């Protein structure tokens, strides 16, 4: 991004609003359509970029995941997955398109490798990423002092 370019905050707000509305609709549809509420367990793998949901030990849904980024609660920072060299390439999918979209439109948050953790800013980044990459839904998981954020694609019932 050109250091002399100016961020158009009102344009960013419009992009975020549209992405938020889209994410809410899609998330609700995903949960309702596939029964992802109640006593549901899940497992995900970064190595093969897959997520499965099960009930009573029986897998009923599978999907492909792309890691959006992570939050270090100890350091209070967000790190985009495209900037995290420790991740396997399979989990990155086409997350680089989010960075490119930010660069092309002068939206500072999207091409910054990391930024200070502000829950609302992370939510905006996640929803805009979901919109850019046409995700069916969003998923998050926490381990110790790290939050992991994913996009969900290609949901398939396991019959």
CSV table of N, CA and C in Angstrom, one decimal, residues 13-147:
chain,number,residue,atom,x,y,z
A,13,UNK,N,-16.3,1.2,6.2
A,13,UNK,CA,-17.5,0.9,6.9
A,13,UNK,C,-18.6,0.2,6.1
A,14,UNK,N,-18.7,0.6,4.8
A,14,UNK,CA,-19.7,0.0,3.9
A,14,UNK,C,-19.3,-1.4,3.6
A,15,UNK,N,-18.0,-1.7,3.4
A,15,UNK,CA,-17.6,-3.0,3.2
A,15,UNK,C,-17.8,-3.9,4.4
A,16,UNK,N,-17.5,-3.4,5.6
A,16,UNK,CA,-17.7,-4.1,6.8
A,16,UNK,C,-19.2,-4.4,7.0
A,17,UNK,N,-20.0,-3.4,6.8
A,17,UNK,CA,-21.5,-3.6,7.0
A,17,UNK,C,-22.0,-4.7,6.1
A,18,UNK,N,-21.7,-4.6,4.8
A,18,UNK,CA,-22.1,-5.7,3.9
A,18,UNK,C,-21.6,-7.0,4.3
A,19,UNK,N,-20.3,-7.1,4.7
A,19,UNK,CA,-19.7,-8.4,5.1
A,19,UNK,C,-20.4,-8.9,6.4
A,20,UNK,N,-20.7,-8.1,7.3
A,20,UNK,CA,-21.3,-8.5,8.6
A,20,UNK,C,-22.7,-9.0,8.3
A,21,UNK,N,-23.5,-8.4,7.5
A,21,UNK,CA,-24.8,-8.9,7.1
A,21,UNK,C,-24.7,-10.2,6.4
A,22,UNK,N,-23.8,-10.3,5.5
A,22,UNK,CA,-23.7,-11.6,4.8
A,22,UNK,C,-23.2,-12.7,5.7
A,23,UNK,N,-22.3,-12.4,6.6
A,23,UNK,CA,-21.8,-13.4,7.5
A,23,UNK,C,-22.9,-13.9,8.5
A,24,UNK,N,-23.7,-13.0,9.0
A,24,UNK,CA,-24.8,-13.3,9.9
A,24,UNK,C,-25.8,-14.3,9.2
A,25,UNK,N,-26.2,-13.9,8.0
A,25,UNK,CA,-27.1,-14.8,7.2
A,25,UNK,C,-26.5,-16.1,7.0
A,26,UNK,N,-25.3,-16.2,6.5
A,26,UNK,CA,-24.7,-17.4,6.2
A,26,UNK,C,-24.4,-18.3,7.4
A,27,UNK,N,-24.0,-17.7,8.5
A,27,UNK,CA,-23.7,-18.4,9.7
A,27,UNK,C,-25.0,-19.0,10.2
A,28,UNK,N,-26.1,-18.3,10.3
A,28,UNK,CA,-27.4,-18.8,10.8
A,28,UNK,C,-27.8,-19.9,9.9
A,29,UNK,N,-27.7,-19.8,8.6
A,29,UNK,CA,-28.1,-20.8,7.6
A,29,UNK,C,-27.3,-22.1,7.8
A,30,UNK,N,-26.0,-21.9,8.0
A,30,UNK,CA,-25.1,-23.1,8.2
A,30,UNK,C,-25.5,-23.8,9.5
A,31,UNK,N,-25.7,-23.1,10.6
A,31,UNK,CA,-26.1,-23.7,11.9
A,31,UNK,C,-27.4,-24.4,11.8
A,32,UNK,N,-28.4,-23.8,11.1
A,32,UNK,CA,-29.7,-24.3,11.0
A,32,UNK,C,-29.7,-25.5,10.0
A,33,UNK,N,-29.2,-25.3,8.9
A,33,UNK,CA,-29.2,-26.4,7.8
A,33,UNK,C,-28.5,-27.6,8.2
A,34,UNK,N,-27.4,-27.5,9.0
A,34,UNK,CA,-26.6,-28.7,9.3
A,34,UNK,C,-26.7,-29.1,10.7
A,35,UNK,N,-27.5,-28.5,11.5
A,35,UNK,CA,-27.8,-28.9,12.9
A,35,UNK,C,-26.5,-28.7,13.8
A,36,UNK,N,-25.9,-27.6,13.7
A,36,UNK,CA,-24.6,-27.3,14.4
A,36,UNK,C,-24.9,-26.7,15.8
A,37,UNK,N,-26.0,-27.0,16.4
A,37,UNK,CA,-26.2,-26.5,17.8
A,37,UNK,C,-26.5,-27.7,18.7
A,38,UNK,N,-26.4,-27.4,20.0
A,38,UNK,CA,-26.7,-28.5,20.9
A,38,UNK,C,-25.4,-29.3,21.2
A,39,UNK,N,-25.6,-30.6,21.4
A,39,UNK,CA,-24.5,-31.4,21.8
A,39,UNK,C,-23.7,-31.9,20.5
A,40,UNK,N,-22.9,-31.0,20.0
A,40,UNK,CA,-22.1,-31.3,18.8
A,40,UNK,C,-20.6,-31.2,19.1
A,41,UNK,N,-19.9,-32.2,18.7
A,41,UNK,CA,-18.4,-32.1,18.9
A,41,UNK,C,-17.8,-31.8,17.5
A,42,UNK,N,-16.6,-31.3,17.5
A,42,UNK,CA,-15.9,-31.1,16.2
A,42,UNK,C,-14.4,-31.3,16.4
A,43,UNK,N,-13.8,-31.6,15.3
A,43,UNK,CA,-12.3,-31.8,15.2
A,43,UNK,C,-11.9,-31.1,13.9
A,44,UNK,N,-10.7,-30.5,14.0
A,44,UNK,CA,-10.2,-29.9,12.8
A,44,UNK,C,-8.7,-30.3,12.7
A,45,UNK,N,-8.2,-30.2,11.5
A,45,UNK,CA,-6.8,-30.5,11.2
A,45,UNK,C,-6.2,-29.4,10.3
A,46,UNK,N,-5.1,-28.9,10.7
A,46,UNK,CA,-4.4,-27.9,9.9
A,46,UNK,C,-3.7,-28.6,8.7
A,47,UNK,N,-3.2,-29.9,9.0
A,47,UNK,CA,-2.5,-30.6,8.0
A,47,UNK,C,-3.2,-30.9,6.7
A,48,UNK,N,-4.5,-31.2,6.9
A,48,UNK,CA,-5.3,-31.5,5.7
A,48,UNK,C,-6.4,-30.5,5.5
A,49,UNK,N,-6.5,-29.4,6.3
A,49,UNK,CA,-7.4,-28.3,6.2
A,49,UNK,C,-8.9,-28.9,6.2
A,50,UNK,N,-9.2,-29.8,7.1
A,50,UNK,CA,-10.5,-30.4,7.2
A,50,UNK,C,-11.1,-30.1,8.6
A,51,UNK,N,-12.4,-30.1,8.6
A,51,UNK,CA,-13.1,-30.0,9.9
A,51,UNK,C,-14.3,-31.0,9.8
A,52,UNK,N,-14.5,-31.7,10.9
A,52,UNK,CA,-15.6,-32.7,11.0
A,52,UNK,C,-16.5,-32.4,12.2
A,53,UNK,N,-17.8,-32.6,12.1
A,53,UNK,CA,-18.7,-32.4,13.3
A,53,UNK,C,-19.3,-33.8,13.5
A,54,UNK,N,-19.5,-34.1,14.8
A,54,UNK,CA,-20.1,-35.4,15.1
A,54,UNK,C,-21.0,-35.2,16.3
A,55,UNK,N,-21.9,-36.2,16.4
A,55,UNK,CA,-22.8,-36.3,17.5
A,55,UNK,C,-22.9,-37.7,18.0
A,56,UNK,N,-22.7,-37.9,19.3
A,56,UNK,CA,-22.7,-39.3,19.8
A,56,UNK,C,-21.7,-40.2,19.1
A,57,UNK,N,-20.5,-39.6,18.8
A,57,UNK,CA,-19.4,-40.3,18.2
A,57,UNK,C,-19.5,-40.6,16.7
A,58,UNK,N,-20.6,-40.1,16.1
A,58,UNK,CA,-20.8,-40.4,14.7
A,58,UNK,C,-20.7,-39.1,13.9
A,59,UNK,N,-19.7,-39.1,12.9
A,59,UNK,CA,-19.5,-37.9,12.1
A,59,UNK,C,-20.7,-37.7,11.2
A,60,UNK,N,-21.2,-36.4,11.2
A,60,UNK,CA,-22.4,-36.1,10.3
A,60,UNK,C,-22.1,-35.0,9.3
A,61,UNK,N,-21.0,-34.3,9.4
A,61,UNK,CA,-20.7,-33.2,8.5
A,61,UNK,C,-19.2,-33.0,8.4
A,62,UNK,N,-18.7,-32.8,7.2
A,62,UNK,CA,-17.3,-32.5,7.0
A,62,UNK,C,-17.2,-31.2,6.2
A,63,UNK,N,-16.1,-30.5,6.3
A,63,UNK,CA,-15.9,-29.3,5.5
A,63,UNK,C,-14.4,-29.0,5.3
A,64,UNK,N,-14.1,-28.1,4.5
A,64,UNK,CA,-12.7,-27.6,4.3
A,64,UNK,C,-12.6,-26.3,5.1
A,65,UNK,N,-11.5,-26.1,5.7
A,65,UNK,CA,-11.2,-24.9,6.4
A,65,UNK,C,-10.0,-24.1,5.9
A,66,UNK,N,-10.1,-22.8,6.0
A,66,UNK,CA,-8.9,-21.9,5.8
A,66,UNK,C,-8.7,-21.1,7.0
A,67,UNK,N,-7.5,-21.1,7.5
A,67,UNK,CA,-7.2,-20.3,8.7
A,67,UNK,C,-7.1,-18.9,8.3
A,68,UNK,N,-7.9,-18.0,9.0
A,68,UNK,CA,-7.9,-16.6,8.8
A,68,UNK,C,-6.7,-16.0,9.5
A,69,UNK,N,-6.6,-16.3,10.8
A,69,UNK,CA,-5.6,-15.8,11.7
A,69,UNK,C,-5.7,-16.2,13.1
A,70,UNK,N,-4.9,-15.6,14.0
A,70,UNK,CA,-4.9,-16.0,15.4
A,70,UNK,C,-4.8,-14.8,16.3
A,71,UNK,N,-5.3,-15.0,17.5
A,71,UNK,CA,-5.1,-13.9,18.5
A,71,UNK,C,-4.3,-14.5,19.6
A,72,UNK,N,-3.2,-13.8,19.9
A,72,UNK,CA,-2.5,-14.2,21.1
A,72,UNK,C,-3.0,-13.3,22.3
A,73,UNK,N,-3.7,-14.0,23.2
A,73,UNK,CA,-4.3,-13.2,24.3
A,73,UNK,C,-3.2,-12.7,25.3
A,74,UNK,N,-2.1,-13.5,25.4
A,74,UNK,CA,-1.0,-13.0,26.2
A,74,UNK,C,-0.4,-11.7,25.7
A,75,UNK,N,-0.2,-11.7,24.4
A,75,UNK,CA,0.5,-10.5,23.8
A,75,UNK,C,-0.5,-9.5,23.3
A,76,UNK,N,-1.8,-9.9,23.3
A,76,UNK,CA,-2.9,-9.0,22.8
A,76,UNK,C,-2.7,-8.5,21.3
A,77,UNK,N,-2.4,-9.5,20.5
A,77,UNK,CA,-2.1,-9.2,19.1
A,77,UNK,C,-2.9,-10.2,18.2
A,78,UNK,N,-3.2,-9.7,17.0
A,78,UNK,CA,-3.8,-10.5,15.9
A,78,UNK,C,-2.7,-10.8,14.9
A,79,UNK,N,-2.6,-12.0,14.3
A,79,UNK,CA,-1.7,-12.3,13.3
A,79,UNK,C,-2.4,-13.0,12.2
A,80,UNK,N,-2.4,-12.4,11.0
A,80,UNK,CA,-3.0,-13.0,9.8
A,80,UNK,C,-2.3,-14.3,9.5
A,81,UNK,N,-3.0,-15.3,9.0
A,81,UNK,CA,-2.4,-16.6,8.7
A,81,UNK,C,-1.4,-16.5,7.6
A,82,UNK,N,-1.6,-15.6,6.6
A,82,UNK,CA,-0.7,-15.5,5.5
A,82,UNK,C,0.7,-15.0,6.0
A,83,UNK,N,0.7,-14.4,7.2
A,83,UNK,CA,2.0,-13.8,7.7
A,83,UNK,C,2.6,-14.8,8.7
A,84,UNK,N,2.0,-16.0,9.0
A,84,UNK,CA,2.4,-16.9,10.0
A,84,UNK,C,3.2,-18.0,9.2
A,85,UNK,N,4.5,-18.0,9.2
A,85,UNK,CA,5.3,-18.9,8.5
A,85,UNK,C,5.3,-20.3,9.1
A,86,UNK,N,4.8,-20.5,10.3
A,86,UNK,CA,4.8,-21.8,10.9
A,86,UNK,C,3.6,-22.7,10.5
A,87,UNK,N,2.7,-22.1,9.7
A,87,UNK,CA,1.5,-22.9,9.3
A,87,UNK,C,1.7,-23.7,8.0
A,88,UNK,N,1.1,-24.9,7.9
A,88,UNK,CA,1.2,-25.6,6.7
A,88,UNK,C,0.4,-25.0,5.6
A,89,UNK,N,1.0,-25.0,4.4
A,89,UNK,CA,0.3,-24.3,3.2
A,89,UNK,C,-1.1,-24.7,3.0
A,90,UNK,N,-1.5,-26.0,3.3
A,90,UNK,CA,-2.9,-26.5,3.1
A,90,UNK,C,-3.9,-25.6,3.8
A,91,UNK,N,-3.6,-25.2,5.0
A,91,UNK,CA,-4.5,-24.4,5.8
A,91,UNK,C,-4.7,-23.0,5.4
A,92,UNK,N,-3.8,-22.5,4.5
A,92,UNK,CA,-3.9,-21.1,4.1
A,92,UNK,C,-4.9,-20.9,2.9
A,93,UNK,N,-5.1,-22.0,2.2
A,93,UNK,CA,-6.0,-21.8,1.0
A,93,UNK,C,-5.7,-20.6,0.2
A,94,UNK,N,-6.6,-19.8,-0.1
A,94,UNK,CA,-6.4,-18.6,-0.9
A,94,UNK,C,-6.5,-17.3,0.0
A,95,UNK,N,-6.1,-17.4,1.2
A,95,UNK,CA,-6.1,-16.3,2.2
A,95,UNK,C,-5.3,-15.1,1.7
A,96,UNK,N,-4.4,-15.3,0.8
A,96,UNK,CA,-3.6,-14.2,0.2
A,96,UNK,C,-4.5,-13.2,-0.5
A,97,UNK,N,-5.6,-13.7,-1.0
A,97,UNK,CA,-6.6,-12.8,-1.7
A,97,UNK,C,-7.1,-11.7,-0.8
A,98,UNK,N,-7.2,-12.0,0.5
A,98,UNK,CA,-7.7,-11.0,1.5
A,98,UNK,C,-6.6,-9.8,1.6
A,99,UNK,N,-5.4,-10.2,1.7
A,99,UNK,CA,-4.3,-9.2,1.7
A,99,UNK,C,-4.3,-8.4,0.5
A,100,UNK,N,-4.4,-9.0,-0.7
A,100,UNK,CA,-4.4,-8.4,-2.0
A,100,UNK,C,-5.6,-7.4,-2.1
A,101,UNK,N,-6.8,-7.8,-1.6
A,101,UNK,CA,-8.0,-6.9,-1.6
A,101,UNK,C,-7.7,-5.7,-0.8
A,102,UNK,N,-7.1,-5.8,0.4
A,102,UNK,CA,-6.7,-4.7,1.2
A,102,UNK,C,-5.8,-3.8,0.5
A,103,UNK,N,-4.7,-4.3,-0.1
A,103,UNK,CA,-3.8,-3.5,-0.8
A,103,UNK,C,-4.4,-2.7,-2.0
A,104,UNK,N,-5.2,-3.4,-2.7
A,104,UNK,CA,-5.8,-2.8,-3.9
A,104,UNK,C,-6.8,-1.7,-3.5
A,105,UNK,N,-7.4,-1.8,-2.4
A,105,UNK,CA,-8.5,-0.8,-2.0
A,105,UNK,C,-8.0,0.1,-0.8
A,106,UNK,N,-6.8,0.0,-0.5
A,106,UNK,CA,-6.2,0.9,0.6
A,106,UNK,C,-7.0,0.7,1.9
A,107,UNK,N,-7.2,-0.6,2.3
A,107,UNK,CA,-7.8,-0.9,3.6
A,107,UNK,C,-6.7,-1.4,4.5
A,108,UNK,N,-6.2,-0.6,5.4
A,108,UNK,CA,-4.9,-0.9,6.1
A,108,UNK,C,-5.0,-2.2,6.9
A,109,UNK,N,-6.0,-2.6,7.5
A,109,UNK,CA,-6.1,-3.8,8.4
A,109,UNK,C,-5.8,-5.0,7.6
A,110,UNK,N,-6.2,-5.2,6.4
A,110,UNK,CA,-6.1,-6.4,5.7
A,110,UNK,C,-4.7,-6.8,5.2
A,111,UNK,N,-3.8,-5.8,4.8
A,111,UNK,CA,-2.5,-6.2,4.4
A,111,UNK,C,-1.5,-6.1,5.6
A,112,UNK,N,-1.9,-5.6,6.7
A,112,UNK,CA,-0.9,-5.6,7.9
A,112,UNK,C,-0.7,-7.0,8.4
A,113,UNK,N,0.5,-7.5,8.5
A,113,UNK,CA,0.7,-8.8,9.0
A,113,UNK,C,0.1,-9.1,10.4
A,114,UNK,N,0.1,-8.0,11.3
A,114,UNK,CA,-0.4,-8.2,12.6
A,114,UNK,C,-0.9,-6.8,13.1
A,115,UNK,N,-1.7,-6.8,14.1
A,115,UNK,CA,-2.1,-5.5,14.7
A,115,UNK,C,-2.5,-5.8,16.2
A,116,UNK,N,-2.6,-4.7,16.9
A,116,UNK,CA,-3.1,-4.9,18.3
A,116,UNK,C,-4.5,-5.4,18.4
A,117,UNK,N,-4.7,-6.3,19.3
A,117,UNK,CA,-6.0,-7.0,19.4
A,117,UNK,C,-7.1,-6.0,20.0
A,118,UNK,N,-8.0,-5.8,19.1
A,118,UNK,CA,-9.3,-5.1,19.5
A,118,UNK,C,-10.4,-6.0,19.0
A,119,UNK,N,-11.2,-6.5,19.9
A,119,UNK,CA,-12.2,-7.5,19.4
A,119,UNK,C,-13.1,-7.1,18.2
A,120,UNK,N,-13.5,-5.8,18.2
A,120,UNK,CA,-14.3,-5.3,17.0
A,120,UNK,C,-13.5,-5.3,15.7
A,121,UNK,N,-12.2,-4.9,15.8
A,121,UNK,CA,-11.4,-4.9,14.6
A,121,UNK,C,-11.2,-6.3,14.1
A,122,UNK,N,-10.9,-7.3,15.0
A,122,UNK,CA,-10.7,-8.7,14.6
A,122,UNK,C,-12.0,-9.2,14.0
A,123,UNK,N,-13.2,-8.9,14.6
A,123,UNK,CA,-14.5,-9.3,14.0
A,123,UNK,C,-14.6,-8.7,12.6
A,124,UNK,N,-14.3,-7.5,12.4
A,124,UNK,CA,-14.4,-6.9,11.1
A,124,UNK,C,-13.5,-7.6,10.1
A,125,UNK,N,-12.3,-7.8,10.5
A,125,UNK,CA,-11.3,-8.5,9.6
A,125,UNK,C,-11.8,-9.9,9.2
A,126,UNK,N,-12.4,-10.6,10.2
A,126,UNK,CA,-12.9,-12.0,10.0
A,126,UNK,C,-14.0,-12.0,9.0
A,127,UNK,N,-15.0,-11.1,9.2
A,127,UNK,CA,-16.1,-11.0,8.3
A,127,UNK,C,-15.8,-10.6,6.9
A,128,UNK,N,-14.9,-9.6,6.8
A,128,UNK,CA,-14.5,-9.2,5.4
A,128,UNK,C,-13.8,-10.3,4.7
A,129,UNK,N,-12.9,-11.1,5.5
A,129,UNK,CA,-12.3,-12.2,4.9
A,129,UNK,C,-13.3,-13.3,4.4
A,130,UNK,N,-14.3,-13.5,5.2
A,130,UNK,CA,-15.3,-14.5,4.9
A,130,UNK,C,-16.1,-14.0,3.6
A,131,UNK,N,-16.3,-12.8,3.5
A,131,UNK,CA,-17.0,-12.2,2.3
A,131,UNK,C,-16.1,-12.4,1.0
A,132,UNK,N,-14.9,-11.9,1.2
A,132,UNK,CA,-13.9,-12.0,0.0
A,132,UNK,C,-13.8,-13.4,-0.5
A,133,UNK,N,-13.7,-14.4,0.4
A,133,UNK,CA,-13.4,-15.8,0.0
A,133,UNK,C,-14.7,-16.6,0.0
A,134,UNK,N,-15.8,-15.9,0.0
A,134,UNK,CA,-17.1,-16.6,-0.2
A,134,UNK,C,-17.3,-17.8,0.8
A,135,UNK,N,-17.0,-17.7,2.0
A,135,UNK,CA,-17.1,-18.7,3.0
A,135,UNK,C,-18.6,-19.1,3.3
A,136,UNK,N,-18.8,-20.3,3.6
A,136,UNK,CA,-20.1,-20.7,4.1
A,136,UNK,C,-20.3,-20.3,5.5
A,137,UNK,N,-19.3,-20.2,6.3
A,137,UNK,CA,-19.4,-19.8,7.7
A,137,UNK,C,-18.0,-19.6,8.3
A,138,UNK,N,-18.0,-19.2,9.5
A,138,UNK,CA,-16.9,-18.9,10.3
A,138,UNK,C,-16.8,-19.9,11.5
A,139,UNK,N,-15.6,-20.3,11.9
A,139,UNK,CA,-15.4,-21.1,13.1
A,139,UNK,C,-14.3,-20.6,13.9
A,140,UNK,N,-14.3,-20.8,15.2
A,140,UNK,CA,-13.2,-20.4,16.0
A,140,UNK,C,-13.0,-21.4,17.1
A,141,UNK,N,-11.8,-21.5,17.5
A,141,UNK,CA,-11.4,-22.4,18.6
A,141,UNK,C,-10.3,-21.7,19.5
A,142,UNK,N,-10.3,-22.1,20.7
A,142,UNK,CA,-9.3,-21.6,21.6
A,142,UNK,C,-8.5,-22.7,22.2
A,143,UNK,N,-7.2,-22.4,22.3
A,143,UNK,CA,-6.3,-23.3,23.0
A,143,UNK,C,-5.3,-22.5,23.8
A,144,UNK,N,-5.3,-22.8,25.1
A,144,UNK,CA,-4.5,-22.0,26.1
A,144,UNK,C,-4.8,-20.5,25.9
A,145,UNK,N,-3.8,-19.8,25.5
A,145,UNK,CA,-4.0,-18.3,25.4
A,145,UNK,C,-4.0,-17.9,23.9
A,146,UNK,N,-4.5,-18.8,23.0
A,146,UNK,CA,-4.5,-18.4,21.6
A,146,UNK,C,-5.9,-18.7,21.1
A,147,UNK,N,-6.5,-17.8,20.3
A,147,UNK,CA,-7.7,-18.0,19.6
A,147,UNK,C,-7.4,-18.3,18.1
